[in-house]
Amino acid sequence: MSDDDPLVIAGRSYTSRLLVGTGKYRDLEQTRDAVAASGAEIVTVALRRTNIGQDPDAPNLLDVLPPDEYTILPNTAGCYTAKDAIRTCRLARELLGDHRLVKLEVLGDPRTLYPDVAQTIVAAETLVVEGFEVMVYTNDDPVVARRLAEVGCVAVMPLAAPIGSGQGIRNPGNLKIILEEATTPILVDAGVGIASDAAIAMELGCDGVLMNTAIAEAGDPVRMARAMRLAVEAGRAAWQAGRMPERRFASSSSPTEGTLT
């Protein structure tokens, strides 16, 4: 991405519109290499599953993804109540020196990993009041997306499909409505499986894409990370360019006026 088309989150500008997770990789070295290949500047970390200083005797993710090079985005993955999510965000703030940017997710059940919308809104309201900059995972309901923006979330992140499913963009119609009404950045979060999924999300007009499993579980995570980077860039460029109109019938690529006979 170019510097003249930044992604702005909570007043900070980023050249990359691809955000990546840090779970499911073989080891920290592969995590580092894949993140570097993705070009991502924001990396999300599941605080309940990843050591960023909670355990001084265990390998620390921040040793390979230092905060002076990346924006660390602690997330509340694994939380099923607003109370647990709020506590996790407070812990992140302590571990990272008053860090305020967090990714909120409050899950409804372990089988689908769909969000518990009611608990998500409760947590978002509390965190915003406490001064957190909340990027929030939610379903693809336009009414819920609007409500979370009104609460004060700095980015709304509707799922494209269930987390880790790789099913791609299942409901582009709802995403279009969310985008039409957006007053805050909209980033697709969850469900991307292949590069074309990321490109489609960007072609719809999304401000960015967050993914983890699609890269980490690829046969070659570093190569897939590079592919996702290119897909996001291509999709953004296509959206900016504006697609041609769809037509019911063919339209000749060559002019018909002045044709030799």
PDB file of C-alpha atoms in Angstrom, residues 24-226:
ATOM      1  CA  LYS A  24      -1.204 -21.857  15.250  1.00  0.00           C
ATOM      2  CA  TYR A  25       2.284 -21.489  13.796  1.00  0.00           C
ATOM      3  CA  ARG A  26       4.933 -24.204  14.173  1.00  0.00           C
ATOM      4  CA  ASP A  27       7.158 -22.001  16.320  1.00  0.00           C
ATOM      5  CA  LEU A  28       8.051 -18.387  16.985  1.00  0.00           C
ATOM      6  CA  GLU A  29      10.494 -18.280  14.085  1.00  0.00           C
ATOM      7  CA  GLN A  30       7.806 -19.269  11.593  1.00  0.00           C
ATOM      8  CA  THR A  31       5.492 -16.704  13.191  1.00  0.00           C
ATOM      9  CA  ARG A  32       8.109 -13.997  12.669  1.00  0.00           C
ATOM     10  CA  ASP A  33       8.781 -14.969   9.056  1.00  0.00           C
ATOM     11  CA  ALA A  34       5.109 -15.159   8.090  1.00  0.00           C
ATOM     12  CA  VAL A  35       4.264 -11.834   9.701  1.00  0.00           C
ATOM     13  CA  ALA A  36       7.190 -10.204   7.920  1.00  0.00           C
ATOM     14  CA  ALA A  37       6.069 -11.657   4.579  1.00  0.00           C
ATOM     15  CA  SER A  38       2.523 -10.395   5.136  1.00  0.00           C
ATOM     16  CA  GLY A  39       3.668  -6.800   5.453  1.00  0.00           C
ATOM     17  CA  ALA A  40       1.277  -6.386   8.386  1.00  0.00           C
ATOM     18  CA  GLU A  41       1.944  -3.623  10.877  1.00  0.00           C
ATOM     19  CA  ILE A  42      -0.759  -4.660  13.354  1.00  0.00           C
ATOM     20  CA  VAL A  43      -0.486  -8.139  14.856  1.00  0.00           C
ATOM     21  CA  THR A  44      -3.106  -9.547  17.171  1.00  0.00           C
ATOM     22  CA  VAL A  45      -2.234 -11.680  20.175  1.00  0.00           C
ATOM     23  CA  ALA A  46      -4.539 -13.957  22.175  1.00  0.00           C
ATOM     24  CA  LEU A  47      -3.558 -12.977  25.677  1.00  0.00           C
ATOM     25  CA  ARG A  48      -4.956 -16.178  27.187  1.00  0.00           C
ATOM     26  CA  ARG A  49      -2.868 -18.387  24.912  1.00  0.00           C
ATOM     27  CA  THR A  50       0.311 -16.439  24.139  1.00  0.00           C
ATOM     28  CA  ASN A  51       3.076 -15.285  26.433  1.00  0.00           C
ATOM     29  CA  ILE A  52       3.928 -11.594  26.144  1.00  0.00           C
ATOM     30  CA  GLY A  53       5.432 -11.351  29.596  1.00  0.00           C
ATOM     31  CA  GLN A  54       2.970 -13.133  31.855  1.00  0.00           C
ATOM     32  CA  ASP A  55       5.449 -16.020  32.226  1.00  0.00           C
ATOM     33  CA  PRO A  56       9.051 -14.793  32.458  1.00  0.00           C
ATOM     34  CA  ASP A  57      10.365 -18.344  32.070  1.00  0.00           C
ATOM     35  CA  ALA A  58       8.577 -19.087  28.758  1.00  0.00           C
ATOM     36  CA  PRO A  59       9.430 -17.919  25.218  1.00  0.00           C
ATOM     37  CA  ASN A  60       8.062 -14.432  24.678  1.00  0.00           C
ATOM     38  CA  LEU A  61       6.322 -13.511  21.415  1.00  0.00           C
ATOM     39  CA  LEU A  62       7.579  -9.946  21.775  1.00  0.00           C
ATOM     40  CA  ASP A  63      11.142 -11.200  21.282  1.00  0.00           C
ATOM     41  CA  VAL A  64      10.345 -11.934  17.623  1.00  0.00           C
ATOM     42  CA  LEU A  65       7.654  -9.273  17.112  1.00  0.00           C
ATOM     43  CA  PRO A  66       8.943  -6.299  19.096  1.00  0.00           C
ATOM     44  CA  PRO A  67       6.446  -3.532  19.943  1.00  0.00           C
ATOM     45  CA  ASP A  68       8.754  -0.892  18.487  1.00  0.00           C
ATOM     46  CA  GLU A  69       8.302  -2.522  15.061  1.00  0.00           C
ATOM     47  CA  TYR A  70       4.680  -3.687  15.258  1.00  0.00           C
ATOM     48  CA  THR A  71       1.480  -2.471  16.841  1.00  0.00           C
ATOM     49  CA  ILE A  72       0.536  -5.260  19.225  1.00  0.00           C
ATOM     50  CA  LEU A  73      -3.217  -5.810  19.331  1.00  0.00           C
ATOM     51  CA  PRO A  74      -4.127  -7.891  22.406  1.00  0.00           C
ATOM     52  CA  ASN A  75      -7.362  -9.797  21.918  1.00  0.00           C
ATOM     53  CA  THR A  76      -9.813 -11.470  24.231  1.00  0.00           C
ATOM     54  CA  ALA A  77     -10.065 -14.779  22.361  1.00  0.00           C
ATOM     55  CA  GLY A  78     -11.437 -17.498  24.619  1.00  0.00           C
ATOM     56  CA  CYS A  79     -13.630 -15.148  26.656  1.00  0.00           C
ATOM     57  CA  TYR A  80     -17.319 -16.024  26.943  1.00  0.00           C
ATOM     58  CA  THR A  81     -18.471 -13.223  29.251  1.00  0.00           C
ATOM     59  CA  ALA A  82     -18.099  -9.463  29.247  1.00  0.00           C
ATOM     60  CA  LYS A  83     -16.493  -9.704  32.677  1.00  0.00           C
ATOM     61  CA  ASP A  84     -13.704 -11.999  31.464  1.00  0.00           C
ATOM     62  CA  ALA A  85     -13.083  -9.897  28.359  1.00  0.00           C
ATOM     63  CA  ILE A  86     -12.816  -6.687  30.380  1.00  0.00           C
ATOM     64  CA  ARG A  87     -10.403  -8.336  32.833  1.00  0.00           C
ATOM     65  CA  THR A  88      -8.245  -9.571  29.946  1.00  0.00           C
ATOM     66  CA  CYS A  89      -8.043  -6.093  28.410  1.00  0.00           C
ATOM     67  CA  ARG A  90      -7.025  -4.618  31.747  1.00  0.00           C
ATOM     68  CA  LEU A  91      -4.258  -7.222  32.013  1.00  0.00           C
ATOM     69  CA  ALA A  92      -3.028  -6.296  28.531  1.00  0.00           C
ATOM     70  CA  ARG A  93      -2.895  -2.653  29.543  1.00  0.00           C
ATOM     71  CA  GLU A  94      -0.687  -3.526  32.505  1.00  0.00           C
ATOM     72  CA  LEU A  95       1.621  -5.866  30.581  1.00  0.00           C
ATOM     73  CA  LEU A  96       2.151  -3.440  27.710  1.00  0.00           C
ATOM     74  CA  GLY A  97       2.591  -0.224  29.662  1.00  0.00           C
ATOM     75  CA  ASP A  98      -0.824   1.465  29.518  1.00  0.00           C
ATOM     76  CA  HIS A  99      -1.537   0.079  26.045  1.00  0.00           C
ATOM     77  CA  ARG A 100      -5.099   1.021  25.056  1.00  0.00           C
ATOM     78  CA  LEU A 101      -5.707  -0.531  21.625  1.00  0.00           C
ATOM     79  CA  VAL A 102      -7.437  -3.902  22.027  1.00  0.00           C
ATOM     80  CA  LYS A 103      -9.470  -6.349  19.988  1.00  0.00           C
ATOM     81  CA  LEU A 104     -12.639  -7.312  21.803  1.00  0.00           C
ATOM     82  CA  GLU A 105     -14.314 -10.636  21.165  1.00  0.00           C
ATOM     83  CA  VAL A 106     -16.854 -12.251  23.467  1.00  0.00           C
ATOM     84  CA  LEU A 107     -17.836 -15.666  22.169  1.00  0.00           C
ATOM     85  CA  GLY A 108     -21.240 -17.284  22.405  1.00  0.00           C
ATOM     86  CA  ASP A 109     -20.308 -20.957  22.202  1.00  0.00           C
ATOM     87  CA  PRO A 110     -17.220 -23.072  21.472  1.00  0.00           C
ATOM     88  CA  ARG A 111     -18.685 -24.905  18.460  1.00  0.00           C
ATOM     89  CA  THR A 112     -19.395 -21.946  16.171  1.00  0.00           C
ATOM     90  CA  LEU A 113     -17.277 -19.275  17.899  1.00  0.00           C
ATOM     91  CA  TYR A 114     -19.975 -16.810  16.922  1.00  0.00           C
ATOM     92  CA  PRO A 115     -20.008 -13.690  19.069  1.00  0.00           C
ATOM     93  CA  ASP A 116     -22.341 -13.196  21.994  1.00  0.00           C
ATOM     94  CA  VAL A 117     -23.640  -9.843  20.793  1.00  0.00           C
ATOM     95  CA  ALA A 118     -25.284  -8.795  24.055  1.00  0.00           C
ATOM     96  CA  GLN A 119     -22.140  -9.481  26.092  1.00  0.00           C
ATOM     97  CA  THR A 120     -19.973  -7.861  23.420  1.00  0.00           C
ATOM     98  CA  ILE A 121     -21.930  -4.610  23.647  1.00  0.00           C
ATOM     99  CA  VAL A 122     -21.759  -4.620  27.458  1.00  0.00           C
ATOM    100  CA  ALA A 123     -17.974  -5.136  27.345  1.00  0.00           C
ATOM    101  CA  ALA A 124     -17.496  -2.504  24.649  1.00  0.00           C
ATOM    102  CA  GLU A 125     -19.418   0.105  26.627  1.00  0.00           C
ATOM    103  CA  THR A 126     -17.309  -0.482  29.736  1.00  0.00           C
ATOM    104  CA  LEU A 127     -13.985  -0.552  27.899  1.00  0.00           C
ATOM    105  CA  VAL A 128     -14.693   2.652  25.984  1.00  0.00           C
ATOM    106  CA  VAL A 129     -15.582   4.430  29.227  1.00  0.00           C
ATOM    107  CA  GLU A 130     -12.280   3.201  30.692  1.00  0.00           C
ATOM    108  CA  GLY A 131     -10.357   4.761  27.824  1.00  0.00           C
ATOM    109  CA  PHE A 132      -9.651   1.678  25.714  1.00  0.00           C
ATOM    110  CA  GLU A 133      -9.555   1.947  21.932  1.00  0.00           C
ATOM    111  CA  VAL A 134     -11.760  -0.993  21.002  1.00  0.00           C
ATOM    112  CA  MET A 135     -11.641  -2.894  17.742  1.00  0.00           C
ATOM    113  CA  VAL A 136     -14.579  -5.257  18.013  1.00  0.00           C
ATOM    114  CA  TYR A 137     -15.347  -8.661  16.493  1.00  0.00           C
ATOM    115  CA  THR A 138     -19.018  -9.117  15.729  1.00  0.00           C
ATOM    116  CA  ASN A 139     -21.470 -10.874  13.445  1.00  0.00           C
ATOM    117  CA  ASP A 140     -22.496  -9.481  10.062  1.00  0.00           C
ATOM    118  CA  ASP A 141     -25.648  -7.788  11.356  1.00  0.00           C
ATOM    119  CA  PRO A 142     -25.802  -4.140  10.170  1.00  0.00           C
ATOM    120  CA  VAL A 143     -27.854  -3.090  13.209  1.00  0.00           C
ATOM    121  CA  VAL A 144     -25.266  -4.512  15.614  1.00  0.00           C
ATOM    122  CA  ALA A 145     -22.418  -2.932  13.634  1.00  0.00           C
ATOM    123  CA  ARG A 146     -24.148   0.450  13.871  1.00  0.00           C
ATOM    124  CA  ARG A 147     -24.665   0.055  17.609  1.00  0.00           C
ATOM    125  CA  LEU A 148     -21.017  -0.811  18.242  1.00  0.00           C
ATOM    126  CA  ALA A 149     -19.907   2.254  16.294  1.00  0.00           C
ATOM    127  CA  GLU A 150     -22.299   4.403  18.348  1.00  0.00           C
ATOM    128  CA  VAL A 151     -20.812   2.972  21.550  1.00  0.00           C
ATOM    129  CA  GLY A 152     -17.445   4.369  20.458  1.00  0.00           C
ATOM    130  CA  CYS A 153     -15.517   1.419  19.036  1.00  0.00           C
ATOM    131  CA  VAL A 154     -12.651   2.568  16.801  1.00  0.00           C
ATOM    132  CA  ALA A 155     -13.216  -0.267  14.296  1.00  0.00           C
ATOM    133  CA  VAL A 156     -16.009  -2.760  13.702  1.00  0.00           C
ATOM    134  CA  MET A 157     -14.923  -6.206  12.510  1.00  0.00           C
ATOM    135  CA  PRO A 158     -17.749  -8.376  11.157  1.00  0.00           C
ATOM    136  CA  LEU A 159     -17.046 -12.012  10.422  1.00  0.00           C
ATOM    137  CA  ALA A 160     -17.026 -13.245   6.839  1.00  0.00           C
ATOM    138  CA  ALA A 161     -17.636 -16.829   8.012  1.00  0.00           C
ATOM    139  CA  PRO A 162     -17.000 -18.773  11.247  1.00  0.00           C
ATOM    140  CA  ILE A 163     -13.541 -18.321  12.773  1.00  0.00           C
ATOM    141  CA  GLY A 164     -10.997 -20.698  11.275  1.00  0.00           C
ATOM    142  CA  SER A 165     -13.489 -22.163   8.789  1.00  0.00           C
ATOM    143  CA  GLY A 166     -11.888 -20.859   5.593  1.00  0.00           C
ATOM    144  CA  GLN A 167     -15.329 -20.605   3.988  1.00  0.00           C
ATOM    145  CA  GLY A 168     -14.736 -17.140   2.549  1.00  0.00           C
ATOM    146  CA  ILE A 169     -17.219 -14.281   2.209  1.00  0.00           C
ATOM    147  CA  ARG A 170     -20.569 -15.947   2.963  1.00  0.00           C
ATOM    148  CA  ASN A 171     -22.810 -12.884   3.097  1.00  0.00           C
ATOM    149  CA  PRO A 172     -21.538 -10.042   0.896  1.00  0.00           C
ATOM    150  CA  GLY A 173     -24.994  -8.446   0.956  1.00  0.00           C
ATOM    151  CA  ASN A 174     -24.826  -7.769   4.681  1.00  0.00           C
ATOM    152  CA  LEU A 175     -21.267  -6.504   4.414  1.00  0.00           C
ATOM    153  CA  LYS A 176     -22.374  -4.023   1.736  1.00  0.00           C
ATOM    154  CA  ILE A 177     -25.080  -2.654   4.033  1.00  0.00           C
ATOM    155  CA  ILE A 178     -22.604  -2.339   6.910  1.00  0.00           C
ATOM    156  CA  LEU A 179     -20.191  -0.505   4.626  1.00  0.00           C
ATOM    157  CA  GLU A 180     -22.874   1.845   3.329  1.00  0.00           C
ATOM    158  CA  GLU A 181     -23.722   2.909   6.887  1.00  0.00           C
ATOM    159  CA  ALA A 182     -20.175   2.898   8.261  1.00  0.00           C
ATOM    160  CA  THR A 183     -18.949   5.755  10.428  1.00  0.00           C
ATOM    161  CA  THR A 184     -15.832   3.887  11.560  1.00  0.00           C
ATOM    162  CA  PRO A 185     -13.389   1.544   9.779  1.00  0.00           C
ATOM    163  CA  ILE A 186     -14.864  -1.830   8.807  1.00  0.00           C
ATOM    164  CA  LEU A 187     -12.489  -4.789   8.681  1.00  0.00           C
ATOM    165  CA  VAL A 188     -13.436  -8.352   7.817  1.00  0.00           C
ATOM    166  CA  ASP A 189     -12.428 -10.641  10.655  1.00  0.00           C
ATOM    167  CA  ALA A 190     -12.674 -14.447  10.432  1.00  0.00           C
ATOM    168  CA  GLY A 191     -13.495 -16.885   7.674  1.00  0.00           C
ATOM    169  CA  VAL A 192     -10.956 -15.976   5.004  1.00  0.00           C
ATOM    170  CA  GLY A 193      -9.381 -19.104   3.493  1.00  0.00           C
ATOM    171  CA  ILE A 194      -7.526 -18.107   0.346  1.00  0.00           C
ATOM    172  CA  ALA A 195      -6.179 -14.990  -1.298  1.00  0.00           C
ATOM    173  CA  SER A 196      -9.258 -14.444  -3.457  1.00  0.00           C
ATOM    174  CA  ASP A 197     -11.392 -14.165  -0.283  1.00  0.00           C
ATOM    175  CA  ALA A 198      -9.236 -11.298   0.930  1.00  0.00           C
ATOM    176  CA  ALA A 199      -9.424  -9.616  -2.472  1.00  0.00           C
ATOM    177  CA  ILE A 200     -13.231  -9.892  -2.497  1.00  0.00           C
ATOM    178  CA  ALA A 201     -13.488  -8.306   0.958  1.00  0.00           C
ATOM    179  CA  MET A 202     -11.404  -5.368  -0.218  1.00  0.00           C
ATOM    180  CA  GLU A 203     -13.286  -5.079  -3.521  1.00  0.00           C
ATOM    181  CA  LEU A 204     -16.499  -4.682  -1.514  1.00  0.00           C
ATOM    182  CA  GLY A 205     -14.931  -1.620   0.107  1.00  0.00           C
ATOM    183  CA  CYS A 206     -13.751  -3.004   3.447  1.00  0.00           C
ATOM    184  CA  ASP A 207     -11.008  -0.983   5.085  1.00  0.00           C
ATOM    185  CA  GLY A 208      -8.928  -4.038   5.891  1.00  0.00           C
ATOM    186  CA  VAL A 209      -8.833  -7.752   6.604  1.00  0.00           C
ATOM    187  CA  LEU A 210      -7.672  -9.624   9.691  1.00  0.00           C
ATOM    188  CA  MET A 211      -6.706 -13.280   9.409  1.00  0.00           C
ATOM    189  CA  ASN A 212      -4.708 -15.992  11.146  1.00  0.00           C
ATOM    190  CA  THR A 213      -5.686 -19.558  10.278  1.00  0.00           C
ATOM    191  CA  ALA A 214      -5.628 -18.995   6.508  1.00  0.00           C
ATOM    192  CA  ILE A 215      -1.925 -18.219   6.768  1.00  0.00           C
ATOM    193  CA  ALA A 216      -0.825 -20.353   9.711  1.00  0.00           C
ATOM    194  CA  GLU A 217      -2.461 -23.557   8.455  1.00  0.00           C
ATOM    195  CA  ALA A 218      -1.362 -23.168   4.832  1.00  0.00           C
ATOM    196  CA  GLY A 219       1.116 -25.675   3.467  1.00  0.00           C
ATOM    197  CA  ASP A 220       3.642 -22.854   3.215  1.00  0.00           C
ATOM    198  CA  PRO A 221       2.617 -20.109   5.648  1.00  0.00           C
ATOM    199  CA  VAL A 222       5.270 -17.639   4.508  1.00  0.00           C
ATOM    200  CA  ARG A 223       4.274 -17.963   0.858  1.00  0.00           C
ATOM    201  CA  MET A 224       0.578 -17.678   1.767  1.00  0.00           C
ATOM    202  CA  ALA A 225       1.286 -14.577   3.846  1.00  0.00           C
ATOM    203  CA  ARG A 226       2.864 -12.983   0.797  1.00  0.00           C
TER     204      ARG A 226
END
